[in-house]
């Protein structure tokens, strides 16, 4: 239904969306990583591709206020960056202006945020066991003593939690989940 002249347009239609913030990009990271893994030849290339895309989006975050779907825009930017990398000779180095302007710890923060979200989505009993493992407790007998569950129950819950974390974090089925902690 068209708006009349007297009705104010919604903020989105007037183009007054807020600029893209860090939380928006953090939320976009897992989606970009999944796409990058499908496109790239290795995990390292996929990480580089997703990180470079996030860096470019961060540099243009003010312009993203005019973008209706930041997720679709980010995915298109990643695909374009991938295509550019295919055309670029492998021996060419990044220009100084293309060098990352964000400290490397930002990427660890993004990964930690993804992990926290994945753990939060686990059932409570599994999340509690993973928290104990992250705190350093690895003995099934000690975990059983702390939780009051039988040892075999602890083992099966940990196995299910680790399998779910592998899926959520896009790890290979045999990858050690401990590398995430």
mmCIF file of C-alpha atoms in Angstrom:
data_model
loop_
_atom_site.group_PDB
_atom_site.id
_atom_site.type_symbol
_atom_site.label_atom_id
_atom_site.label_comp_id
_atom_site.label_asym_id
_atom_site.label_seq_id
_atom_site.Cartn_x
_atom_site.Cartn_y
_atom_site.Cartn_z
ATOM 1 C CA UNK A 1 0.000 0.000 0.000
ATOM 2 C CA UNK A 2 1.585 3.338 -0.997
ATOM 3 C CA UNK A 3 2.265 5.940 1.655
ATOM 4 C CA UNK A 4 0.336 9.180 1.510
ATOM 5 C CA UNK A 5 2.159 12.493 1.499
ATOM 6 C CA UNK A 6 1.181 13.163 5.122
ATOM 7 C CA UNK A 7 2.362 9.797 6.495
ATOM 8 C CA UNK A 8 6.035 9.685 7.443
ATOM 9 C CA UNK A 9 8.024 6.948 5.739
ATOM 10 C CA UNK A 10 9.562 4.263 7.942
ATOM 11 C CA UNK A 11 13.186 4.906 8.911
ATOM 12 C CA UNK A 12 14.364 2.193 6.533
ATOM 13 C CA UNK A 13 12.716 3.850 3.569
ATOM 14 C CA UNK A 14 14.235 7.214 4.447
ATOM 15 C CA UNK A 15 17.713 5.676 4.522
ATOM 16 C CA UNK A 16 18.403 6.540 8.155
ATOM 17 C CA UNK A 17 19.526 3.104 9.263
ATOM 18 C CA UNK A 18 22.337 3.149 11.800
ATOM 19 C CA UNK A 19 25.857 2.461 10.576
ATOM 20 C CA UNK A 20 27.034 -1.138 10.653
ATOM 21 C CA UNK A 21 28.469 -1.994 14.076
ATOM 22 C CA UNK A 22 30.900 -4.635 15.332
ATOM 23 C CA UNK A 23 28.081 -6.904 16.577
ATOM 24 C CA UNK A 24 26.585 -7.036 13.089
ATOM 25 C CA UNK A 25 29.928 -8.128 11.657
ATOM 26 C CA UNK A 26 30.510 -10.647 14.462
ATOM 27 C CA UNK A 27 27.123 -12.184 13.679
ATOM 28 C CA UNK A 28 28.025 -12.281 9.977
ATOM 29 C CA UNK A 29 31.349 -14.105 10.528
ATOM 30 C CA UNK A 30 30.028 -17.731 10.734
ATOM 31 C CA UNK A 31 27.999 -17.279 7.549
ATOM 32 C CA UNK A 32 31.003 -15.851 5.707
ATOM 33 C CA UNK A 33 33.210 -18.694 6.964
ATOM 34 C CA UNK A 34 30.775 -21.330 5.662
ATOM 35 C CA UNK A 35 30.723 -19.697 2.228
ATOM 36 C CA UNK A 36 34.499 -19.195 2.217
ATOM 37 C CA UNK A 37 35.054 -22.876 3.066
ATOM 38 C CA UNK A 38 32.939 -23.869 0.079
ATOM 39 C CA UNK A 39 34.868 -21.582 -2.255
ATOM 40 C CA UNK A 40 38.459 -21.816 -1.002
ATOM 41 C CA UNK A 41 40.857 -24.688 -1.426
ATOM 42 C CA UNK A 42 41.947 -24.826 2.207
ATOM 43 C CA UNK A 43 40.908 -23.777 5.690
ATOM 44 C CA UNK A 44 43.651 -21.134 5.756
ATOM 45 C CA UNK A 45 42.452 -19.624 2.474
ATOM 46 C CA UNK A 46 38.868 -19.655 3.758
ATOM 47 C CA UNK A 47 39.877 -17.835 6.945
ATOM 48 C CA UNK A 48 41.882 -15.276 4.961
ATOM 49 C CA UNK A 49 38.966 -14.723 2.599
ATOM 50 C CA UNK A 50 36.408 -14.262 5.399
ATOM 51 C CA UNK A 51 38.729 -11.997 7.404
ATOM 52 C CA UNK A 52 39.560 -9.820 4.410
ATOM 53 C CA UNK A 53 35.849 -9.501 3.638
ATOM 54 C CA UNK A 54 35.129 -8.482 7.251
ATOM 55 C CA UNK A 55 37.967 -5.957 7.127
ATOM 56 C CA UNK A 56 36.583 -4.385 3.981
ATOM 57 C CA UNK A 57 33.078 -4.277 5.453
ATOM 58 C CA UNK A 58 34.475 -2.712 8.628
ATOM 59 C CA UNK A 59 36.272 -0.021 6.650
ATOM 60 C CA UNK A 60 33.005 0.778 4.860
ATOM 61 C CA UNK A 61 30.726 0.399 7.852
ATOM 62 C CA UNK A 62 29.373 3.931 7.460
ATOM 63 C CA UNK A 63 28.280 3.172 3.897
ATOM 64 C CA UNK A 64 26.540 -0.026 5.046
ATOM 65 C CA UNK A 65 23.808 2.041 6.678
ATOM 66 C CA UNK A 66 22.286 2.287 3.193
ATOM 67 C CA UNK A 67 22.414 -1.475 2.594
ATOM 68 C CA UNK A 68 19.110 -3.275 3.130
ATOM 69 C CA UNK A 69 20.597 -6.762 3.682
ATOM 70 C CA UNK A 70 24.119 -6.678 5.142
ATOM 71 C CA UNK A 71 24.309 -10.490 5.094
ATOM 72 C CA UNK A 72 23.653 -10.688 1.343
ATOM 73 C CA UNK A 73 25.994 -7.750 0.740
ATOM 74 C CA UNK A 74 28.752 -9.443 2.760
ATOM 75 C CA UNK A 75 28.310 -12.735 0.911
ATOM 76 C CA UNK A 76 28.470 -10.931 -2.442
ATOM 77 C CA UNK A 77 31.584 -9.067 -1.305
ATOM 78 C CA UNK A 78 33.210 -12.368 -0.298
ATOM 79 C CA UNK A 79 32.396 -13.946 -3.670
ATOM 80 C CA UNK A 80 33.798 -10.910 -5.493
ATOM 81 C CA UNK A 81 36.951 -11.000 -3.389
ATOM 82 C CA UNK A 82 37.318 -14.708 -4.164
ATOM 83 C CA UNK A 83 36.946 -14.061 -7.897
ATOM 84 C CA UNK A 84 39.533 -11.287 -7.686
ATOM 85 C CA UNK A 85 41.930 -13.669 -5.956
ATOM 86 C CA UNK A 86 41.509 -16.162 -8.800
ATOM 87 C CA UNK A 87 42.483 -13.502 -11.330
ATOM 88 C CA UNK A 88 45.406 -12.226 -9.262
ATOM 89 C CA UNK A 89 48.745 -13.934 -9.772
ATOM 90 C CA UNK A 90 49.662 -15.982 -6.676
ATOM 91 C CA UNK A 91 53.020 -14.228 -6.287
ATOM 92 C CA UNK A 92 51.637 -10.698 -5.979
ATOM 93 C CA UNK A 93 51.760 -9.164 -2.510
ATOM 94 C CA UNK A 94 49.158 -6.999 -0.854
ATOM 95 C CA UNK A 95 49.517 -3.278 -1.341
ATOM 96 C CA UNK A 96 50.173 -1.283 1.799
ATOM 97 C CA UNK A 97 46.638 0.155 1.599
ATOM 98 C CA UNK A 98 45.220 -3.391 1.552
ATOM 99 C CA UNK A 99 47.113 -4.383 4.698
ATOM 100 C CA UNK A 100 44.862 -5.122 7.672
ATOM 101 C CA UNK A 101 44.110 -2.082 9.786
ATOM 102 C CA UNK A 102 42.548 -4.047 12.615
ATOM 103 C CA UNK A 103 44.680 -5.713 15.287
ATOM 104 C CA UNK A 104 44.924 -9.516 14.957
ATOM 105 C CA UNK A 105 43.253 -10.080 18.328
ATOM 106 C CA UNK A 106 39.960 -8.980 16.765
ATOM 107 C CA UNK A 107 39.828 -12.267 14.866
ATOM 108 C CA UNK A 108 40.399 -14.278 18.033
ATOM 109 C CA UNK A 109 37.549 -12.297 19.556
ATOM 110 C CA UNK A 110 35.298 -13.219 16.624
ATOM 111 C CA UNK A 111 36.200 -16.903 16.979
ATOM 112 C CA UNK A 112 35.586 -16.779 20.736
ATOM 113 C CA UNK A 113 32.218 -15.152 20.155
ATOM 114 C CA UNK A 114 31.279 -17.952 17.722
ATOM 115 C CA UNK A 115 32.346 -20.575 20.271
ATOM 116 C CA UNK A 116 30.393 -18.935 23.116
ATOM 117 C CA UNK A 117 27.286 -18.849 20.938
ATOM 118 C CA UNK A 118 27.695 -22.515 19.983
ATOM 119 C CA UNK A 119 28.108 -23.551 23.633
ATOM 120 C CA UNK A 120 25.071 -21.475 24.638
ATOM 121 C CA UNK A 121 22.962 -23.421 22.121
ATOM 122 C CA UNK A 122 23.890 -26.768 23.724
ATOM 123 C CA UNK A 123 21.468 -28.381 26.179
ATOM 124 C CA UNK A 124 22.214 -27.267 29.739
ATOM 125 C CA UNK A 125 23.753 -30.536 30.945
ATOM 126 C CA UNK A 126 26.096 -30.681 27.940
ATOM 127 C CA UNK A 127 27.046 -27.006 28.240
ATOM 128 C CA UNK A 128 27.878 -27.498 31.935
ATOM 129 C CA UNK A 129 30.173 -30.421 31.118
ATOM 130 C CA UNK A 130 31.912 -28.469 28.351
ATOM 131 C CA UNK A 131 32.425 -25.592 30.815
ATOM 132 C CA UNK A 132 34.116 -27.976 33.255
ATOM 133 C CA UNK A 133 36.334 -29.326 30.468
ATOM 134 C CA UNK A 134 37.231 -25.773 29.438
ATOM 135 C CA UNK A 135 38.163 -25.068 33.066
ATOM 136 C CA UNK A 136 40.706 -27.882 32.829
ATOM 137 C CA UNK A 137 38.899 -30.941 34.155
ATOM 138 C CA UNK A 138 39.370 -33.824 31.710
ATOM 139 C CA UNK A 139 38.941 -36.916 33.857
ATOM 140 C CA UNK A 140 35.555 -38.595 33.245
ATOM 141 C CA UNK A 141 35.598 -39.908 36.829
ATOM 142 C CA UNK A 142 36.187 -36.417 38.236
ATOM 143 C CA UNK A 143 33.493 -34.959 35.968
ATOM 144 C CA UNK A 144 31.101 -37.660 37.146
ATOM 145 C CA UNK A 145 31.912 -36.818 40.767
ATOM 146 C CA UNK A 146 31.356 -33.105 40.217
ATOM 147 C CA UNK A 147 28.069 -33.500 38.350
ATOM 148 C CA UNK A 148 26.648 -36.468 40.222
ATOM 149 C CA UNK A 149 26.075 -38.326 36.942
ATOM 150 C CA UNK A 150 27.362 -41.820 36.190
ATOM 151 C CA UNK A 151 30.681 -41.915 34.300
ATOM 152 C CA UNK A 152 29.072 -43.389 31.158
ATOM 153 C CA UNK A 153 26.428 -40.648 31.132
ATOM 154 C CA UNK A 154 29.177 -38.036 31.349
ATOM 155 C CA UNK A 155 31.016 -39.687 28.454
ATOM 156 C CA UNK A 156 27.926 -39.829 26.211
ATOM 157 C CA UNK A 157 26.919 -36.231 26.991
ATOM 158 C CA UNK A 158 30.444 -35.019 26.234
ATOM 159 C CA UNK A 159 30.458 -36.969 22.966
ATOM 160 C CA UNK A 160 27.136 -35.423 21.911
ATOM 161 C CA UNK A 161 28.289 -31.932 22.953
ATOM 162 C CA UNK A 162 31.564 -32.268 21.037
ATOM 163 C CA UNK A 163 29.760 -33.553 17.933
ATOM 164 C CA UNK A 164 27.364 -30.593 18.060
ATOM 165 C CA UNK A 165 30.229 -28.119 18.521
ATOM 166 C CA UNK A 166 32.013 -29.625 15.504
ATOM 167 C CA UNK A 167 28.880 -29.087 13.412
ATOM 168 C CA UNK A 168 28.240 -25.566 14.724
ATOM 169 C CA UNK A 169 31.858 -24.484 14.279
ATOM 170 C CA UNK A 170 32.163 -26.134 10.848
ATOM 171 C CA UNK A 171 34.935 -28.482 11.953
ATOM 172 C CA UNK A 172 35.688 -31.808 10.317
ATOM 173 C CA UNK A 173 33.950 -34.760 12.039
ATOM 174 C CA UNK A 174 37.273 -36.050 13.428
ATOM 175 C CA UNK A 175 38.699 -32.642 14.394
ATOM 176 C CA UNK A 176 39.577 -32.231 18.059
ATOM 177 C CA UNK A 177 37.128 -29.899 19.751
ATOM 178 C CA UNK A 178 39.758 -29.138 22.377
ATOM 179 C CA UNK A 179 41.540 -26.961 19.807
ATOM 180 C CA UNK A 180 38.620 -24.508 20.092
ATOM 181 C CA UNK A 181 39.146 -23.961 23.812
#
